[in-house]
mmCIF file of N, CA and C in Angstrom:
data_model
loop_
_atom_site.group_PDB
_atom_site.id
_atom_site.type_symbol
_atom_site.label_atom_id
_atom_site.label_comp_id
_atom_site.label_asym_id
_atom_site.label_seq_id
_atom_site.Cartn_x
_atom_site.Cartn_y
_atom_site.Cartn_z
ATOM 1 N N UNK A 27 13.559 -9.104 -3.327
ATOM 2 C CA UNK A 27 12.573 -8.811 -2.288
ATOM 3 C C UNK A 27 11.240 -9.448 -2.677
ATOM 4 N N UNK A 28 10.682 -10.199 -1.780
ATOM 5 C CA UNK A 28 9.368 -10.816 -2.008
ATOM 6 C C UNK A 28 8.358 -10.187 -1.059
ATOM 7 N N UNK A 29 7.187 -9.857 -1.592
ATOM 8 C CA UNK A 29 6.139 -9.200 -0.818
ATOM 9 C C UNK A 29 4.872 -10.042 -0.875
ATOM 10 N N UNK A 30 4.267 -10.291 0.266
ATOM 11 C CA UNK A 30 3.054 -11.092 0.327
ATOM 12 C C UNK A 30 1.997 -10.341 1.143
ATOM 13 N N UNK A 31 0.895 -10.024 0.471
ATOM 14 C CA UNK A 31 -0.195 -9.286 1.138
ATOM 15 C C UNK A 31 -1.250 -10.250 1.671
ATOM 16 N N UNK A 32 -1.837 -9.886 2.780
ATOM 17 C CA UNK A 32 -2.971 -10.601 3.339
ATOM 18 C C UNK A 32 -3.922 -9.588 3.966
ATOM 19 N N UNK A 33 -5.119 -10.064 4.295
ATOM 20 C CA UNK A 33 -6.047 -9.222 5.037
ATOM 21 C C UNK A 33 -7.221 -8.685 4.248
ATOM 22 N N UNK A 34 -7.235 -8.926 2.958
ATOM 23 C CA UNK A 34 -8.365 -8.460 2.166
ATOM 24 C C UNK A 34 -9.631 -9.244 2.503
ATOM 25 N N UNK A 35 -10.748 -8.767 1.991
ATOM 26 C CA UNK A 35 -12.008 -9.443 2.226
ATOM 27 C C UNK A 35 -13.177 -8.591 1.790
ATOM 28 N N UNK A 36 -14.353 -9.017 2.210
ATOM 29 C CA UNK A 36 -15.588 -8.299 1.871
ATOM 30 C C UNK A 36 -16.178 -7.695 3.129
ATOM 31 N N UNK A 37 -16.500 -6.406 3.067
ATOM 32 C CA UNK A 37 -17.095 -5.711 4.205
ATOM 33 C C UNK A 37 -18.200 -4.795 3.700
ATOM 34 N N UNK A 38 -19.037 -4.382 4.613
ATOM 35 C CA UNK A 38 -20.074 -3.419 4.258
ATOM 36 C C UNK A 38 -19.521 -2.005 4.397
ATOM 37 N N UNK A 39 -20.189 -1.105 3.713
ATOM 38 C CA UNK A 39 -19.802 0.297 3.776
ATOM 39 C C UNK A 39 -19.743 0.771 5.230
ATOM 40 N N UNK A 40 -18.678 1.477 5.564
ATOM 41 C CA UNK A 40 -18.473 1.933 6.929
ATOM 42 C C UNK A 40 -17.614 1.011 7.764
ATOM 43 N N UNK A 41 -17.339 -0.167 7.241
ATOM 44 C CA UNK A 41 -16.546 -1.145 7.960
ATOM 45 C C UNK A 41 -15.053 -0.883 7.876
ATOM 46 N N UNK A 42 -14.277 -1.784 8.470
ATOM 47 C CA UNK A 42 -12.820 -1.639 8.533
ATOM 48 C C UNK A 42 -12.130 -2.932 8.135
ATOM 49 N N UNK A 43 -10.946 -2.789 7.617
ATOM 50 C CA UNK A 43 -10.060 -3.903 7.325
ATOM 51 C C UNK A 43 -8.631 -3.460 7.595
ATOM 52 N N UNK A 44 -7.771 -4.410 7.920
ATOM 53 C CA UNK A 44 -6.345 -4.115 8.034
ATOM 54 C C UNK A 44 -5.589 -5.055 7.109
ATOM 55 N N UNK A 45 -4.881 -4.471 6.174
ATOM 56 C CA UNK A 45 -4.047 -5.231 5.260
ATOM 57 C C UNK A 45 -2.641 -5.337 5.833
ATOM 58 N N UNK A 46 -2.008 -6.465 5.572
ATOM 59 C CA UNK A 46 -0.626 -6.675 5.984
ATOM 60 C C UNK A 46 0.198 -7.073 4.775
ATOM 61 N N UNK A 47 1.470 -6.725 4.814
ATOM 62 C CA UNK A 47 2.390 -7.090 3.738
ATOM 63 C C UNK A 47 3.708 -7.496 4.378
ATOM 64 N N UNK A 48 4.042 -8.769 4.238
ATOM 65 C CA UNK A 48 5.291 -9.275 4.794
ATOM 66 C C UNK A 48 6.355 -9.280 3.714
ATOM 67 N N UNK A 49 7.491 -8.671 4.023
ATOM 68 C CA UNK A 49 8.603 -8.599 3.078
ATOM 69 C C UNK A 49 9.685 -9.585 3.468
ATOM 70 N N UNK A 50 10.277 -10.216 2.478
ATOM 71 C CA UNK A 50 11.398 -11.122 2.716
ATOM 72 C C UNK A 50 12.445 -10.887 1.635
ATOM 73 N N UNK A 51 13.649 -11.380 1.888
ATOM 74 C CA UNK A 51 14.738 -11.146 0.960
ATOM 75 C C UNK A 51 15.572 -9.968 1.412
ATOM 76 N N UNK A 52 16.180 -9.254 0.446
ATOM 77 C CA UNK A 52 17.085 -8.157 0.770
ATOM 78 C C UNK A 52 16.278 -6.904 1.079
ATOM 79 N N UNK A 53 15.581 -6.900 2.208
ATOM 80 C CA UNK A 53 14.671 -5.807 2.537
ATOM 81 C C UNK A 53 15.401 -4.527 2.931
ATOM 82 N N UNK A 54 16.696 -4.626 3.247
ATOM 83 C CA UNK A 54 17.438 -3.440 3.674
ATOM 84 C C UNK A 54 17.606 -2.443 2.546
ATOM 85 N N UNK A 55 17.406 -2.891 1.324
ATOM 86 C CA UNK A 55 17.553 -1.982 0.183
ATOM 87 C C UNK A 55 16.343 -1.065 0.018
ATOM 88 N N UNK A 56 15.262 -1.373 0.705
ATOM 89 C CA UNK A 56 14.026 -0.609 0.523
ATOM 90 C C UNK A 56 14.118 0.755 1.192
ATOM 91 N N UNK A 57 13.805 1.799 0.442
ATOM 92 C CA UNK A 57 13.788 3.163 0.977
ATOM 93 C C UNK A 57 12.372 3.683 1.137
ATOM 94 N N UNK A 58 11.437 3.011 0.494
ATOM 95 C CA UNK A 58 10.045 3.435 0.598
ATOM 96 C C UNK A 58 9.148 2.230 0.363
ATOM 97 N N UNK A 59 8.036 2.200 1.085
ATOM 98 C CA UNK A 59 7.029 1.159 0.922
ATOM 99 C C UNK A 59 5.699 1.835 0.647
ATOM 100 N N UNK A 60 4.895 1.191 -0.172
ATOM 101 C CA UNK A 60 3.618 1.806 -0.503
ATOM 102 C C UNK A 60 2.510 0.808 -0.703
ATOM 103 N N UNK A 61 1.290 1.318 -0.619
ATOM 104 C CA UNK A 61 0.095 0.562 -0.962
ATOM 105 C C UNK A 61 -0.544 1.206 -2.183
ATOM 106 N N UNK A 62 -0.910 0.364 -3.117
ATOM 107 C CA UNK A 62 -1.587 0.791 -4.333
ATOM 108 C C UNK A 62 -2.857 -0.024 -4.494
ATOM 109 N N UNK A 63 -3.745 0.455 -5.344
ATOM 110 C CA UNK A 63 -4.953 -0.306 -5.626
ATOM 111 C C UNK A 63 -5.321 -0.141 -7.086
ATOM 112 N N UNK A 64 -6.026 -1.145 -7.580
ATOM 113 C CA UNK A 64 -6.461 -1.105 -8.973
ATOM 114 C C UNK A 64 -7.831 -1.748 -9.077
ATOM 115 N N UNK A 65 -8.774 -0.964 -9.529
ATOM 116 C CA UNK A 65 -10.122 -1.463 -9.766
ATOM 117 C C UNK A 65 -10.233 -1.897 -11.233
ATOM 118 N N UNK A 66 -11.165 -2.789 -11.545
ATOM 119 C CA UNK A 66 -11.318 -3.240 -12.940
ATOM 120 C C UNK A 66 -11.537 -2.073 -13.890
ATOM 121 N N UNK A 67 -10.755 -2.066 -14.966
ATOM 122 C CA UNK A 67 -10.889 -1.019 -15.969
ATOM 123 C C UNK A 67 -10.246 0.299 -15.619
ATOM 124 N N UNK A 68 -9.571 0.355 -14.481
ATOM 125 C CA UNK A 68 -8.937 1.604 -14.051
ATOM 126 C C UNK A 68 -7.435 1.416 -13.896
ATOM 127 N N UNK A 69 -6.717 2.527 -13.905
ATOM 128 C CA UNK A 69 -5.285 2.472 -13.708
ATOM 129 C C UNK A 69 -4.951 2.230 -12.233
ATOM 130 N N UNK A 70 -3.756 1.690 -12.025
ATOM 131 C CA UNK A 70 -3.293 1.497 -10.657
ATOM 132 C C UNK A 70 -3.028 2.855 -10.036
ATOM 133 N N UNK A 71 -3.507 3.054 -8.811
ATOM 134 C CA UNK A 71 -3.326 4.345 -8.148
ATOM 135 C C UNK A 71 -2.686 4.158 -6.778
ATOM 136 N N UNK A 72 -1.877 5.136 -6.411
ATOM 137 C CA UNK A 72 -1.245 5.113 -5.119
ATOM 138 C C UNK A 72 -2.220 5.472 -4.022
ATOM 139 N N UNK A 73 -2.160 4.735 -2.920
ATOM 140 C CA UNK A 73 -3.051 4.957 -1.790
ATOM 141 C C UNK A 73 -2.298 5.611 -0.638
ATOM 142 N N UNK A 74 -1.163 5.023 -0.268
ATOM 143 C CA UNK A 74 -0.387 5.536 0.857
ATOM 144 C C UNK A 74 1.039 5.029 0.748
ATOM 145 N N UNK A 75 1.967 5.783 1.322
ATOM 146 C CA UNK A 75 3.354 5.362 1.324
ATOM 147 C C UNK A 75 4.015 5.785 2.628
ATOM 148 N N UNK A 76 5.129 5.110 2.931
ATOM 149 C CA UNK A 76 5.929 5.461 4.094
ATOM 150 C C UNK A 76 7.382 5.240 3.732
ATOM 151 N N UNK A 77 8.236 6.234 4.010
ATOM 152 C CA UNK A 77 9.639 6.068 3.651
ATOM 153 C C UNK A 77 10.449 5.598 4.854
ATOM 154 N N UNK A 78 11.722 5.400 4.631
ATOM 155 C CA UNK A 78 12.574 4.841 5.681
ATOM 156 C C UNK A 78 12.704 5.783 6.879
ATOM 157 N N UNK A 79 12.384 7.058 6.670
ATOM 158 C CA UNK A 79 12.411 8.015 7.765
ATOM 159 C C UNK A 79 11.105 8.106 8.528
ATOM 160 N N UNK A 80 10.100 7.353 8.033
ATOM 161 C CA UNK A 80 8.805 7.350 8.695
ATOM 162 C C UNK A 80 7.805 8.357 8.168
ATOM 163 N N UNK A 81 8.198 9.143 7.171
ATOM 164 C CA UNK A 81 7.266 10.120 6.606
ATOM 165 C C UNK A 81 6.228 9.418 5.751
ATOM 166 N N UNK A 82 4.990 9.851 5.890
ATOM 167 C CA UNK A 82 3.883 9.213 5.178
ATOM 168 C C UNK A 82 3.254 10.163 4.166
ATOM 169 N N UNK A 83 2.676 9.565 3.151
ATOM 170 C CA UNK A 83 1.945 10.295 2.121
ATOM 171 C C UNK A 83 0.656 9.550 1.839
ATOM 172 N N UNK A 84 -0.437 10.291 1.670
ATOM 173 C CA UNK A 84 -1.725 9.664 1.411
ATOM 174 C C UNK A 84 -2.399 10.305 0.207
ATOM 175 N N UNK A 85 -3.135 9.485 -0.513
ATOM 176 C CA UNK A 85 -3.989 10.026 -1.561
ATOM 177 C C UNK A 85 -5.123 10.808 -0.901
ATOM 178 N N UNK A 86 -5.573 11.857 -1.558
ATOM 179 C CA UNK A 86 -6.637 12.688 -0.993
ATOM 180 C C UNK A 86 -7.885 11.869 -0.684
ATOM 181 N N UNK A 87 -8.144 10.864 -1.503
ATOM 182 C CA UNK A 87 -9.364 10.075 -1.367
ATOM 183 C C UNK A 87 -9.403 9.227 -0.101
ATOM 184 N N UNK A 88 -8.243 9.023 0.536
ATOM 185 C CA UNK A 88 -8.212 8.162 1.724
ATOM 186 C C UNK A 88 -7.745 8.883 2.979
ATOM 187 N N UNK A 89 -7.353 10.139 2.853
ATOM 188 C CA UNK A 89 -6.882 10.892 4.016
ATOM 189 C C UNK A 89 -7.941 10.912 5.115
ATOM 190 N N UNK A 90 -7.494 10.640 6.324
ATOM 191 C CA UNK A 90 -8.410 10.626 7.459
ATOM 192 C C UNK A 90 -9.114 9.301 7.672
ATOM 193 N N UNK A 91 -9.006 8.413 6.700
ATOM 194 C CA UNK A 91 -9.657 7.095 6.809
ATOM 195 C C UNK A 91 -8.645 5.947 6.849
ATOM 196 N N UNK A 92 -7.564 6.076 6.113
ATOM 197 C CA UNK A 92 -6.559 5.022 6.035
ATOM 198 C C UNK A 92 -5.300 5.451 6.779
ATOM 199 N N UNK A 93 -4.609 4.464 7.370
ATOM 200 C CA UNK A 93 -3.346 4.735 8.047
ATOM 201 C C UNK A 93 -2.331 3.676 7.645
ATOM 202 N N UNK A 94 -1.174 4.137 7.172
ATOM 203 C CA UNK A 94 -0.090 3.230 6.824
ATOM 204 C C UNK A 94 0.905 3.202 7.984
ATOM 205 N N UNK A 95 1.433 2.014 8.245
ATOM 206 C CA UNK A 95 2.423 1.880 9.307
ATOM 207 C C UNK A 95 3.308 0.687 8.989
ATOM 208 N N UNK A 96 4.410 0.578 9.713
ATOM 209 C CA UNK A 96 5.293 -0.556 9.486
ATOM 210 C C UNK A 96 5.923 -1.001 10.784
ATOM 211 N N UNK A 97 6.210 -2.279 10.845
ATOM 212 C CA UNK A 97 6.909 -2.884 11.974
ATOM 213 C C UNK A 97 8.205 -3.441 11.414
ATOM 214 N N UNK A 98 9.279 -2.697 11.581
ATOM 215 C CA UNK A 98 10.556 -3.100 10.989
ATOM 216 C C UNK A 98 11.065 -4.413 11.564
ATOM 217 N N UNK A 99 10.786 -4.673 12.820
ATOM 218 C CA UNK A 99 11.245 -5.916 13.442
ATOM 219 C C UNK A 99 10.594 -7.136 12.784
ATOM 220 N N UNK A 100 9.393 -6.942 12.274
ATOM 221 C CA UNK A 100 8.666 -8.047 11.638
ATOM 222 C C UNK A 100 8.686 -7.944 10.115
ATOM 223 N N UNK A 101 9.383 -6.925 9.592
ATOM 224 C CA UNK A 101 9.403 -6.705 8.131
ATOM 225 C C UNK A 101 7.995 -6.688 7.560
ATOM 226 N N UNK A 102 7.112 -6.019 8.249
ATOM 227 C CA UNK A 102 5.699 -6.009 7.860
ATOM 228 C C UNK A 102 5.174 -4.594 7.701
ATOM 229 N N UNK A 103 4.454 -4.397 6.628
ATOM 230 C CA UNK A 103 3.796 -3.131 6.322
ATOM 231 C C UNK A 103 2.301 -3.325 6.522
ATOM 232 N N UNK A 104 1.647 -2.305 7.066
ATOM 233 C CA UNK A 104 0.211 -2.394 7.336
ATOM 234 C C UNK A 104 -0.540 -1.259 6.653
ATOM 235 N N UNK A 105 -1.806 -1.523 6.392
ATOM 236 C CA UNK A 105 -2.713 -0.464 5.958
ATOM 237 C C UNK A 105 -4.022 -0.656 6.713
ATOM 238 N N UNK A 106 -4.268 0.204 7.675
ATOM 239 C CA UNK A 106 -5.531 0.188 8.408
ATOM 240 C C UNK A 106 -6.538 1.021 7.634
ATOM 241 N N UNK A 107 -7.645 0.400 7.272
ATOM 242 C CA UNK A 107 -8.648 1.068 6.457
ATOM 243 C C UNK A 107 -9.949 1.150 7.247
ATOM 244 N N UNK A 108 -10.361 2.356 7.554
ATOM 245 C CA UNK A 108 -11.607 2.600 8.289
ATOM 246 C C UNK A 108 -12.592 3.347 7.412
ATOM 247 N N UNK A 109 -13.838 3.340 7.829
ATOM 248 C CA UNK A 109 -14.900 4.049 7.100
ATOM 249 C C UNK A 109 -14.868 3.716 5.617
ATOM 250 N N UNK A 110 -14.786 2.457 5.326
ATOM 251 C CA UNK A 110 -14.654 2.023 3.932
ATOM 252 C C UNK A 110 -15.893 2.381 3.124
ATOM 253 N N UNK A 111 -15.652 2.679 1.861
ATOM 254 C CA UNK A 111 -16.705 3.053 0.935
ATOM 255 C C UNK A 111 -16.702 2.098 -0.256
ATOM 256 N N UNK A 112 -17.811 1.972 -0.960
ATOM 257 C CA UNK A 112 -17.845 1.096 -2.140
ATOM 258 C C UNK A 112 -16.760 1.459 -3.154
ATOM 259 N N UNK A 113 -16.423 2.728 -3.266
ATOM 260 C CA UNK A 113 -15.396 3.128 -4.225
ATOM 261 C C UNK A 113 -13.992 2.711 -3.807
ATOM 262 N N UNK A 114 -13.834 2.163 -2.608
ATOM 263 C CA UNK A 114 -12.548 1.611 -2.190
ATOM 264 C C UNK A 114 -12.350 0.187 -2.701
ATOM 265 N N UNK A 115 -13.363 -0.379 -3.305
ATOM 266 C CA UNK A 115 -13.271 -1.734 -3.836
ATOM 267 C C UNK A 115 -12.206 -1.815 -4.918
ATOM 268 N N UNK A 116 -11.254 -2.728 -4.733
ATOM 269 C CA UNK A 116 -10.140 -2.860 -5.669
ATOM 270 C C UNK A 116 -9.227 -3.990 -5.212
ATOM 271 N N UNK A 117 -8.285 -4.329 -6.079
ATOM 272 C CA UNK A 117 -7.179 -5.191 -5.673
ATOM 273 C C UNK A 117 -6.123 -4.272 -5.073
ATOM 274 N N UNK A 118 -5.657 -4.613 -3.896
ATOM 275 C CA UNK A 118 -4.668 -3.793 -3.206
ATOM 276 C C UNK A 118 -3.305 -4.474 -3.271
ATOM 277 N N UNK A 119 -2.300 -3.681 -3.631
ATOM 278 C CA UNK A 119 -0.951 -4.181 -3.796
ATOM 279 C C UNK A 119 0.019 -3.465 -2.868
ATOM 280 N N UNK A 120 0.957 -4.221 -2.357
ATOM 281 C CA UNK A 120 2.062 -3.687 -1.582
ATOM 282 C C UNK A 120 3.253 -3.544 -2.528
ATOM 283 N N UNK A 121 4.058 -2.516 -2.330
ATOM 284 C CA UNK A 121 5.199 -2.298 -3.206
ATOM 285 C C UNK A 121 6.383 -1.743 -2.417
ATOM 286 N N UNK A 122 7.572 -2.018 -2.951
ATOM 287 C CA UNK A 122 8.811 -1.577 -2.318
ATOM 288 C C UNK A 122 9.662 -0.829 -3.336
ATOM 289 N N UNK A 123 10.195 0.314 -2.926
ATOM 290 C CA UNK A 123 11.027 1.108 -3.811
ATOM 291 C C UNK A 123 12.438 1.253 -3.272
ATOM 292 N N UNK A 124 13.407 1.375 -4.179
ATOM 293 C CA UNK A 124 14.813 1.471 -3.789
ATOM 294 C C UNK A 124 15.248 2.904 -3.541
ATOM 295 N N UNK A 125 14.432 3.860 -3.975
ATOM 296 C CA UNK A 125 14.808 5.251 -3.861
ATOM 297 C C UNK A 125 13.624 6.061 -3.344
ATOM 298 N N UNK A 126 13.936 7.145 -2.692
ATOM 299 C CA UNK A 126 12.901 8.062 -2.220
ATOM 300 C C UNK A 126 13.419 9.480 -2.388
ATOM 301 N N UNK A 127 12.500 10.407 -2.495
ATOM 302 C CA UNK A 127 12.889 11.801 -2.657
ATOM 303 C C UNK A 127 12.115 12.464 -3.763
ATOM 304 N N UNK A 128 12.486 13.669 -4.061
ATOM 305 C CA UNK A 128 11.713 14.506 -4.971
ATOM 306 C C UNK A 128 11.629 13.904 -6.375
ATOM 307 N N UNK A 129 12.627 13.125 -6.775
ATOM 308 C CA UNK A 129 12.611 12.547 -8.124
ATOM 309 C C UNK A 129 11.819 11.255 -8.184
ATOM 310 N N UNK A 130 11.331 10.806 -7.044
ATOM 311 C CA UNK A 130 10.587 9.547 -6.996
ATOM 312 C C UNK A 130 9.270 9.780 -6.265
ATOM 313 N N UNK A 131 8.263 10.266 -6.983
ATOM 314 C CA UNK A 131 6.969 10.561 -6.349
ATOM 315 C C UNK A 131 6.435 9.362 -5.579
ATOM 316 N N UNK A 132 6.055 9.604 -4.348
ATOM 317 C CA UNK A 132 5.722 8.519 -3.425
ATOM 318 C C UNK A 132 4.505 7.706 -3.838
ATOM 319 N N UNK A 133 3.587 8.280 -4.571
ATOM 320 C CA UNK A 133 2.371 7.567 -4.941
ATOM 321 C C UNK A 133 2.302 7.215 -6.420
ATOM 322 N N UNK A 134 3.446 7.227 -7.077
ATOM 323 C CA UNK A 134 3.492 6.837 -8.478
ATOM 324 C C UNK A 134 4.077 5.434 -8.618
ATOM 325 N N UNK A 135 3.397 4.537 -9.310
ATOM 326 C CA UNK A 135 3.901 3.159 -9.445
ATOM 327 C C UNK A 135 5.323 3.080 -10.004
ATOM 328 N N UNK A 136 5.706 4.025 -10.834
ATOM 329 C CA UNK A 136 7.012 3.980 -11.468
ATOM 330 C C UNK A 136 8.138 4.107 -10.447
ATOM 331 N N UNK A 137 7.841 4.601 -9.252
ATOM 332 C CA UNK A 137 8.863 4.776 -8.216
ATOM 333 C C UNK A 137 9.176 3.488 -7.464
ATOM 334 N N UNK A 138 8.468 2.413 -7.780
ATOM 335 C CA UNK A 138 8.591 1.164 -7.030
ATOM 336 C C UNK A 138 9.107 0.047 -7.917
ATOM 337 N N UNK A 139 9.924 -0.815 -7.315
ATOM 338 C CA UNK A 139 10.555 -1.892 -8.071
ATOM 339 C C UNK A 139 9.909 -3.247 -7.814
ATOM 340 N N UNK A 140 9.537 -3.508 -6.567
ATOM 341 C CA UNK A 140 9.028 -4.836 -6.216
ATOM 342 C C UNK A 140 7.548 -4.730 -5.841
ATOM 343 N N UNK A 141 6.806 -5.753 -6.248
ATOM 344 C CA UNK A 141 5.362 -5.750 -6.044
ATOM 345 C C UNK A 141 4.883 -7.095 -5.509
ATOM 346 N N UNK A 142 3.851 -7.043 -4.676
ATOM 347 C CA UNK A 142 3.206 -8.259 -4.225
ATOM 348 C C UNK A 142 2.155 -8.705 -5.228
ATOM 349 N N UNK A 143 1.481 -9.800 -4.905
ATOM 350 C CA UNK A 143 0.500 -10.374 -5.825
ATOM 351 C C UNK A 143 -0.891 -9.761 -5.655
ATOM 352 N N UNK A 144 -1.095 -9.037 -4.580
ATOM 353 C CA UNK A 144 -2.358 -8.342 -4.358
ATOM 354 C C UNK A 144 -3.318 -9.089 -3.461
ATOM 355 N N UNK A 145 -4.203 -8.330 -2.844
ATOM 356 C CA UNK A 145 -5.274 -8.892 -2.028
ATOM 357 C C UNK A 145 -6.538 -8.094 -2.317
ATOM 358 N N UNK A 146 -7.648 -8.802 -2.518
ATOM 359 C CA UNK A 146 -8.880 -8.161 -2.952
ATOM 360 C C UNK A 146 -9.658 -7.570 -1.775
ATOM 361 N N UNK A 147 -10.102 -6.349 -1.954
ATOM 362 C CA UNK A 147 -10.976 -5.678 -0.992
ATOM 363 C C UNK A 147 -12.273 -5.327 -1.698
ATOM 364 N N UNK A 148 -13.384 -5.777 -1.138
ATOM 365 C CA UNK A 148 -14.695 -5.499 -1.709
ATOM 366 C C UNK A 148 -15.573 -4.863 -0.646
ATOM 367 N N UNK A 149 -16.102 -3.690 -0.964
ATOM 368 C CA UNK A 149 -16.957 -2.961 -0.030
ATOM 369 C C UNK A 149 -18.348 -2.843 -0.640
ATOM 370 N N UNK A 150 -19.338 -3.362 0.054
ATOM 371 C CA UNK A 150 -20.707 -3.319 -0.450
ATOM 372 C C UNK A 150 -21.491 -2.210 0.246
ATOM 373 N N UNK A 151 -22.446 -1.671 -0.485
ATOM 374 C CA UNK A 151 -23.244 -0.567 0.073
ATOM 375 C C UNK A 151 -24.445 -1.070 0.855
#
């Protein structure tokens, strides 16, 4: 499975961006898709996820501001980010996992097998 993210950029605080992630290869094996981010000097953290049943999970820090969605016909995952804050500045990664459920926490990197190369999001105050 190959994942390619696009849509990052620089915006001012309060602005919006929409990230996209196009998946190719054996995408039928994916049971969960997620967005993660990593700021310099910090660990990678889960932002949002969506499983094959359509259930979503969000980090507390982005609830009410970010929305994850997917278009299965286009093999594309989206992350709509509104009301952006400077603390949202990070490299954002798309990821695909082969398993979902209680043993595979939706926002933990260890639950995912395939990763994209990332797209940078910078929010200025």
